[in-house]
Short mmCIF file of C-alpha atoms in Angstrom, two decimals:
data_model
loop_
_atom_site.label_atom_id
_atom_site.label_comp_id
_atom_site.label_asym_id
_atom_site.label_seq_id
_atom_site.Cartn_x
_atom_site.Cartn_y
_atom_site.Cartn_z
CA MET N 202 -4.29 7.86 -11.57
CA GLN N 203 -4.57 7.60 -7.78
CA VAL N 204 -1.32 7.39 -5.82
CA VAL N 205 -1.94 5.90 -2.28
CA SER N 206 0.68 5.55 0.34
CA ILE N 207 0.21 2.71 2.80
CA SER N 208 1.72 3.91 6.01
CA SER N 209 2.23 3.20 9.72
CA LEU N 210 4.68 4.81 12.22
CA LYS N 211 4.56 1.48 14.11
CA GLY N 212 6.23 -1.64 12.72
CA GLY N 213 4.68 -5.07 12.82
CA VAL N 214 0.90 -4.06 12.13
CA GLY N 215 0.70 -5.85 8.79
CA LYS N 216 1.27 -2.76 6.54
CA THR N 217 2.81 -4.88 3.79
CA SER N 218 0.13 -7.49 4.08
CA VAL N 219 -2.54 -4.78 3.64
CA THR N 220 -0.65 -3.48 0.55
CA THR N 221 -0.44 -6.84 -1.12
CA GLY N 222 -4.12 -7.63 -0.15
CA LEU N 223 -5.22 -4.30 -1.93
CA ALA N 224 -2.97 -5.29 -4.94
CA SER N 225 -4.60 -8.58 -5.04
CA ALA N 226 -8.05 -7.07 -5.19
CA ALA N 227 -7.01 -4.64 -7.81
CA LEU N 228 -5.53 -7.31 -9.99
CA ALA N 229 -8.89 -9.37 -9.66
CA ALA N 230 -10.85 -6.28 -10.59
CA GLY N 231 -8.70 -5.54 -13.67
CA ILE N 232 -7.26 -2.22 -12.39
CA PRO N 233 -3.94 -1.50 -13.87
CA THR N 234 -1.82 -1.13 -10.73
CA LEU N 235 1.77 -0.43 -9.87
CA VAL N 236 3.18 -1.28 -6.37
CA VAL N 237 6.15 0.89 -5.38
CA ASP N 238 8.16 -1.05 -2.72
CA LEU N 239 9.65 1.77 -0.78
CA ASP N 240 10.57 -0.17 2.39
CA PRO N 241 14.33 -1.07 2.35
CA HIS N 242 13.37 -4.58 3.46
CA ALA N 243 11.61 -5.12 0.17
CA ASP N 244 9.04 -7.59 1.73
CA ALA N 245 6.35 -6.46 -0.76
CA SER N 246 8.60 -7.37 -3.75
CA THR N 247 8.99 -10.88 -2.36
CA ALA N 248 5.35 -11.34 -1.58
CA LEU N 249 4.51 -10.18 -5.08
CA GLY N 250 6.57 -12.87 -6.71
CA VAL N 251 8.91 -10.59 -8.41
CA ARG N 252 11.78 -12.04 -10.55
CA PRO N 253 14.10 -9.14 -11.07
CA GLY N 254 16.44 -9.06 -14.01
CA ASP N 255 18.47 -6.20 -15.15
CA GLN N 256 16.00 -3.54 -14.32
CA GLN N 257 16.84 -0.84 -11.90
CA ASP N 258 15.27 -1.03 -8.38
CA ILE N 259 13.39 1.93 -6.98
CA GLY N 260 16.42 3.03 -5.04
CA ARG N 261 18.47 3.51 -8.24
CA MET N 262 15.55 5.34 -9.94
CA LEU N 263 15.34 7.66 -6.99
CA LYS N 264 19.03 8.42 -7.33
CA SER N 265 18.51 9.94 -10.90
CA PRO N 266 14.69 10.49 -10.94
CA ARG N 267 14.56 12.61 -14.07
CA ARG N 268 16.52 10.06 -16.04
CA ALA N 269 14.68 7.11 -14.64
CA ARG N 270 12.59 5.24 -17.16
CA LEU N 271 9.87 3.68 -15.05
CA SER N 272 8.28 1.83 -17.78
CA GLU N 273 11.62 0.12 -18.63
CA ASN N 274 12.38 -0.85 -15.03
CA VAL N 275 9.16 -2.04 -13.44
CA VAL N 276 8.78 -5.90 -13.11
CA PRO N 277 5.57 -7.81 -13.62
CA SER N 278 4.27 -9.57 -10.49
CA GLY N 279 4.45 -13.23 -10.71
CA TRP N 280 0.75 -13.19 -9.68
CA VAL N 281 -0.18 -12.14 -13.09
CA GLU N 282 1.34 -15.23 -14.72
CA ARG N 283 -0.22 -17.46 -12.13
CA ALA N 284 -3.57 -15.98 -12.55
CA ALA N 285 -3.45 -16.60 -16.28
CA ALA N 286 -2.23 -20.21 -15.73
CA ASN N 287 -5.27 -20.74 -13.48
CA GLY N 288 -7.66 -19.30 -15.99
CA ALA N 289 -8.59 -16.37 -13.60
CA ALA N 290 -9.19 -13.46 -15.96
CA PRO N 291 -9.50 -10.18 -14.33
CA ALA N 292 -12.91 -8.35 -14.34
CA GLY N 293 -13.78 -6.25 -17.52
CA GLY N 294 -11.79 -8.60 -19.74
CA SER N 295 -8.79 -6.28 -20.10
CA PRO N 296 -5.25 -7.50 -19.86
CA ALA N 297 -4.01 -7.97 -16.33
CA ILE N 298 -1.46 -5.35 -15.15
CA LEU N 299 0.26 -5.47 -11.82
CA ASP N 300 3.80 -4.21 -11.92
CA VAL N 301 6.29 -3.60 -9.22
CA ALA N 302 8.95 -1.03 -8.68
CA VAL N 303 11.26 -3.38 -6.87
CA GLY N 304 12.46 -2.56 -3.43
CA SER N 305 16.08 -2.75 -2.21
CA ALA N 306 18.25 -1.85 0.79
CA TYR N 307 19.62 0.92 -1.48
CA THR N 308 16.54 3.16 -0.72
CA GLY N 309 17.84 3.35 2.90
CA ILE N 310 20.19 6.10 1.95
CA TYR N 311 17.06 8.40 1.60
CA ASP N 312 15.52 7.39 4.92
CA ARG N 313 16.89 10.23 6.84
CA PRO N 314 15.05 12.89 8.80
CA ASP N 315 16.79 15.80 7.09
CA LEU N 316 15.70 15.58 3.44
CA GLY N 317 15.06 18.89 1.86
CA ARG N 318 12.21 19.85 -0.53
CA ARG N 319 14.17 18.89 -3.65
CA ASP N 320 14.77 15.44 -2.30
CA LEU N 321 11.16 14.92 -1.26
CA ARG N 322 10.10 15.44 -4.97
CA ARG N 323 12.25 12.41 -6.19
CA LEU N 324 9.49 9.91 -6.22
CA SER N 325 7.08 12.32 -7.81
CA ALA N 326 9.54 12.76 -10.66
CA VAL N 327 9.93 9.02 -11.08
CA LEU N 328 6.03 8.45 -11.00
CA ALA N 329 5.70 11.01 -13.94
CA GLY N 330 6.24 7.96 -16.15
CA ALA N 331 3.32 5.96 -14.53
CA ALA N 332 0.52 7.16 -16.81
CA LYS N 333 -0.57 3.58 -17.73
CA TYR N 334 -1.67 2.79 -14.28
CA GLU N 335 -5.01 3.66 -12.72
CA LEU N 336 -3.69 2.89 -9.12
CA VAL N 337 -0.15 3.22 -7.47
CA LEU N 338 0.23 1.68 -4.09
CA VAL N 339 3.33 2.79 -2.24
CA ASP N 340 4.44 0.50 0.57
CA CYS N 341 6.27 2.78 3.07
CA PRO N 342 8.71 1.90 5.89
CA PRO N 343 7.43 2.24 9.39
CA SER N 344 8.95 5.63 10.18
CA LEU N 345 8.44 9.24 9.50
CA ASN N 346 11.91 9.70 7.89
CA GLY N 347 12.67 10.61 4.32
CA LEU N 348 11.28 7.69 2.48
CA THR N 349 7.73 8.08 4.00
CA ARG N 350 7.76 11.81 3.49
CA MET N 351 8.89 11.37 -0.02
CA ALA N 352 5.93 8.87 -0.58
CA TRP N 353 3.45 11.28 0.94
CA ALA N 354 4.77 14.19 -1.31
CA ALA N 355 4.01 12.00 -4.40
CA SER N 356 0.60 10.79 -3.19
CA ASP N 357 -2.99 11.84 -3.41
CA LYS N 358 -3.94 9.92 -0.30
CA VAL N 359 -2.41 8.17 2.84
CA THR N 360 -4.02 4.95 4.16
CA LEU N 361 -2.92 4.12 7.70
CA VAL N 362 -2.73 0.56 8.98
CA ALA N 363 -3.24 -0.11 12.74
CA GLU N 364 -3.85 -3.07 14.90
CA PRO N 365 -6.51 -2.61 17.76
CA GLY N 366 -3.84 -2.22 20.51
CA LEU N 367 -2.80 0.61 22.70
CA PHE N 368 0.56 1.41 21.03
CA SER N 369 -0.74 0.97 17.57
CA VAL N 370 -3.73 3.35 18.27
CA ALA N 371 -1.47 6.07 19.84
CA GLY N 372 0.93 5.59 16.93
CA THR N 373 -1.95 6.20 14.42
CA GLU N 374 -3.05 9.27 16.25
CA ARG N 375 0.59 10.51 15.97
CA THR N 376 0.63 9.77 12.29
CA MET N 377 -2.58 11.65 11.65
CA ARG N 378 -1.00 14.64 13.23
CA ALA N 379 2.11 14.29 11.13
CA ILE N 380 -0.09 14.19 8.01
CA GLN N 381 -1.73 17.38 8.83
CA LEU N 382 1.67 19.06 9.53
CA PHE N 383 3.01 17.66 6.28
CA ARG N 384 -0.06 18.98 4.38
CA ARG N 385 0.49 22.44 5.63
CA GLU N 386 4.16 22.55 4.90
CA PHE N 387 4.66 20.45 1.63
CA ALA N 388 1.52 18.87 0.17
CA PRO N 389 -1.80 20.83 0.52
CA ASN N 390 -3.64 18.36 -1.78
CA LEU N 391 -2.76 15.28 0.33
CA SER N 392 -5.51 13.70 2.33
CA PRO N 393 -5.94 10.80 4.63
CA ALA N 394 -7.75 7.99 2.89
CA GLY N 395 -8.63 6.28 6.15
CA ILE N 396 -7.43 3.73 8.62
CA VAL N 397 -7.38 0.01 8.12
CA ALA N 398 -7.90 -2.01 11.38
CA ASN N 399 -5.82 -5.07 10.67
CA ARG N 400 -5.25 -8.40 12.41
CA VAL N 401 -8.41 -8.04 14.37
CA ARG N 402 -9.27 -11.00 16.71
CA SER N 403 -13.08 -11.13 17.16
CA GLY N 404 -12.89 -12.91 20.40
CA SER N 405 -10.56 -10.48 22.07
CA ALA N 406 -12.10 -8.11 24.63
CA GLU N 407 -9.03 -5.81 24.21
CA HIS N 408 -9.64 -5.71 20.34
CA THR N 409 -13.30 -4.96 20.87
CA PHE N 410 -12.35 -2.06 23.27
CA ARG N 411 -9.72 -0.57 21.05
CA LEU N 412 -11.98 -0.70 17.97
CA SER N 413 -14.59 1.18 19.92
CA GLU N 414 -11.92 3.66 20.87
CA MET N 415 -10.75 4.00 17.32
CA GLU N 416 -14.33 4.75 16.14
CA SER N 417 -14.68 7.52 18.76
CA MET N 418 -11.22 9.04 17.84
CA PHE N 419 -11.27 8.74 14.16
CA GLY N 420 -14.96 8.58 13.15
CA GLY N 421 -15.53 7.96 9.46
CA LEU N 422 -11.83 7.69 8.76
CA LEU N 423 -11.98 4.11 10.15
CA LEU N 424 -12.46 2.13 7.02
CA SER N 425 -14.70 -0.97 6.74
CA PRO N 426 -14.42 -3.88 6.63
CA HIS N 427 -11.90 -4.60 9.31
CA ILE N 428 -9.35 -7.23 8.36
CA PRO N 429 -9.26 -10.23 10.74
CA GLU N 430 -6.16 -12.13 11.80
CA GLN N 431 -5.44 -14.64 9.05
CA ALA N 432 -3.86 -17.94 10.22
CA ASN N 433 -2.29 -18.85 6.96
CA TRP N 434 -1.22 -15.32 5.90
CA GLN N 435 2.41 -16.16 6.39
CA GLN N 436 2.07 -19.22 4.24
CA ILE N 437 0.36 -17.40 1.46
CA GLN N 438 3.07 -14.60 1.44
CA GLY N 439 5.91 -17.18 1.70
CA ALA N 440 4.59 -18.91 -1.39
CA ALA N 441 4.26 -15.54 -3.11
CA HIS N 442 0.54 -16.06 -3.91
CA SER N 443 -2.20 -13.59 -4.18
CA ILE N 444 -4.85 -14.00 -1.65
CA HIS N 445 -7.45 -14.20 -4.41
CA HIS N 446 -5.66 -17.33 -5.93
CA TRP N 447 -5.12 -19.26 -2.69
CA PRO N 448 -7.37 -22.27 -2.15
CA GLY N 449 -9.62 -22.55 0.93
CA GLU N 450 -12.72 -20.85 2.27
CA SER N 451 -10.68 -18.56 4.66
CA ALA N 452 -8.69 -17.19 1.81
CA LYS N 453 -11.89 -16.65 -0.15
CA ASN N 454 -13.48 -14.71 2.71
CA ALA N 455 -10.33 -12.67 3.10
CA ALA N 456 -10.21 -11.91 -0.60
CA ALA N 457 -13.77 -10.63 -0.44
CA LEU N 458 -12.85 -8.35 2.50
CA PHE N 459 -10.01 -6.72 0.43
CA ASP N 460 -12.43 -6.42 -2.50
CA ALA N 461 -14.78 -4.36 -0.32
CA LEU N 462 -11.94 -2.47 1.32
CA LEU N 463 -10.48 -1.48 -2.08
CA ALA N 464 -13.91 -0.26 -3.25
CA ASN N 465 -14.31 1.92 -0.16
CA LEU N 466 -10.80 3.29 -0.52
CA LEU N 467 -11.24 4.24 -4.18
CA ALA N 468 -14.89 5.34 -3.93
CA ALA N 469 -14.39 8.97 -3.28
CA ASP N 470 -12.22 9.97 -6.19
CA SER N 471 -11.90 7.10 -8.65
CA GLN N 472 -15.45 6.06 -9.60
CA PRO N 473 -14.68 3.85 -12.65
CA ALA N 474 -12.10 1.62 -10.69
CA ALA N 475 -14.37 1.52 -7.56
CA ALA N 476 -17.27 0.48 -9.81
CA ARG N 477 -15.27 -2.43 -11.13
CA VAL N 478 -14.43 -3.62 -7.67
CA ARG N 479 -18.09 -3.41 -6.56
CA ASP N 480 -19.04 -5.34 -9.71
CA ARG N 481 -16.73 -8.15 -8.63
CA VAL N 482 -17.88 -8.02 -5.11
CA ASN N 483 -21.58 -8.38 -6.38
CA ARG N 484 -20.94 -11.34 -8.68
#
């Protein structure tokens, strides 16, 4: 199981969009996936078409992590049912699994800068019940307070999301330094999985310059492909649809980009899952 935090210390860069795009690619590739919606705004839960019932949200599970029964409290994404109705079977023929640990404003009580070591282990304790998943994606809030640090403590990797703009690039550099400090103090096995350049405008001279700057600053950590600005992304998320199941050529192209991005993200340490994504890309 790979646990990957999707992070940014700057809001508005499309972190949740990247999280849901990767989740869509994982669903299409047949990778059993859990999305942990750790942002108090719970936008990922909305975009994933969750219909919560009596299950505990992630905030309540964090309150009593050793008594939390993750398997009883996750909620299937509405994308799974929609994919089945459309006859879109996942790669490999295995049953589709895309579950959500539902977000809520309650998690905000942990988004403080003063959490101790014991509190930082809360998400790790909850995810001890996540053995059936090959991939866990944690959508973090855009801050370096308790929730993000809790996610990093539970993760194998951190994927950063940045727009090719001055403030976003500067924020990414700060985040990289924060990851190095966090590794030394709390999580020696944590590693940066790479940086996703999101909302890229091909005709923008500023974006071209900032992408070149990011390549010189971060080298191989800048993941490919870059994700272009998607005009209908708000419509897709508002309809709680997977990018892989949205009609139109632009959505199809975006889905292929997320397939490739997921394969590159998983390639280093999760060969079987990465191979399934590559098989889908090559079909």
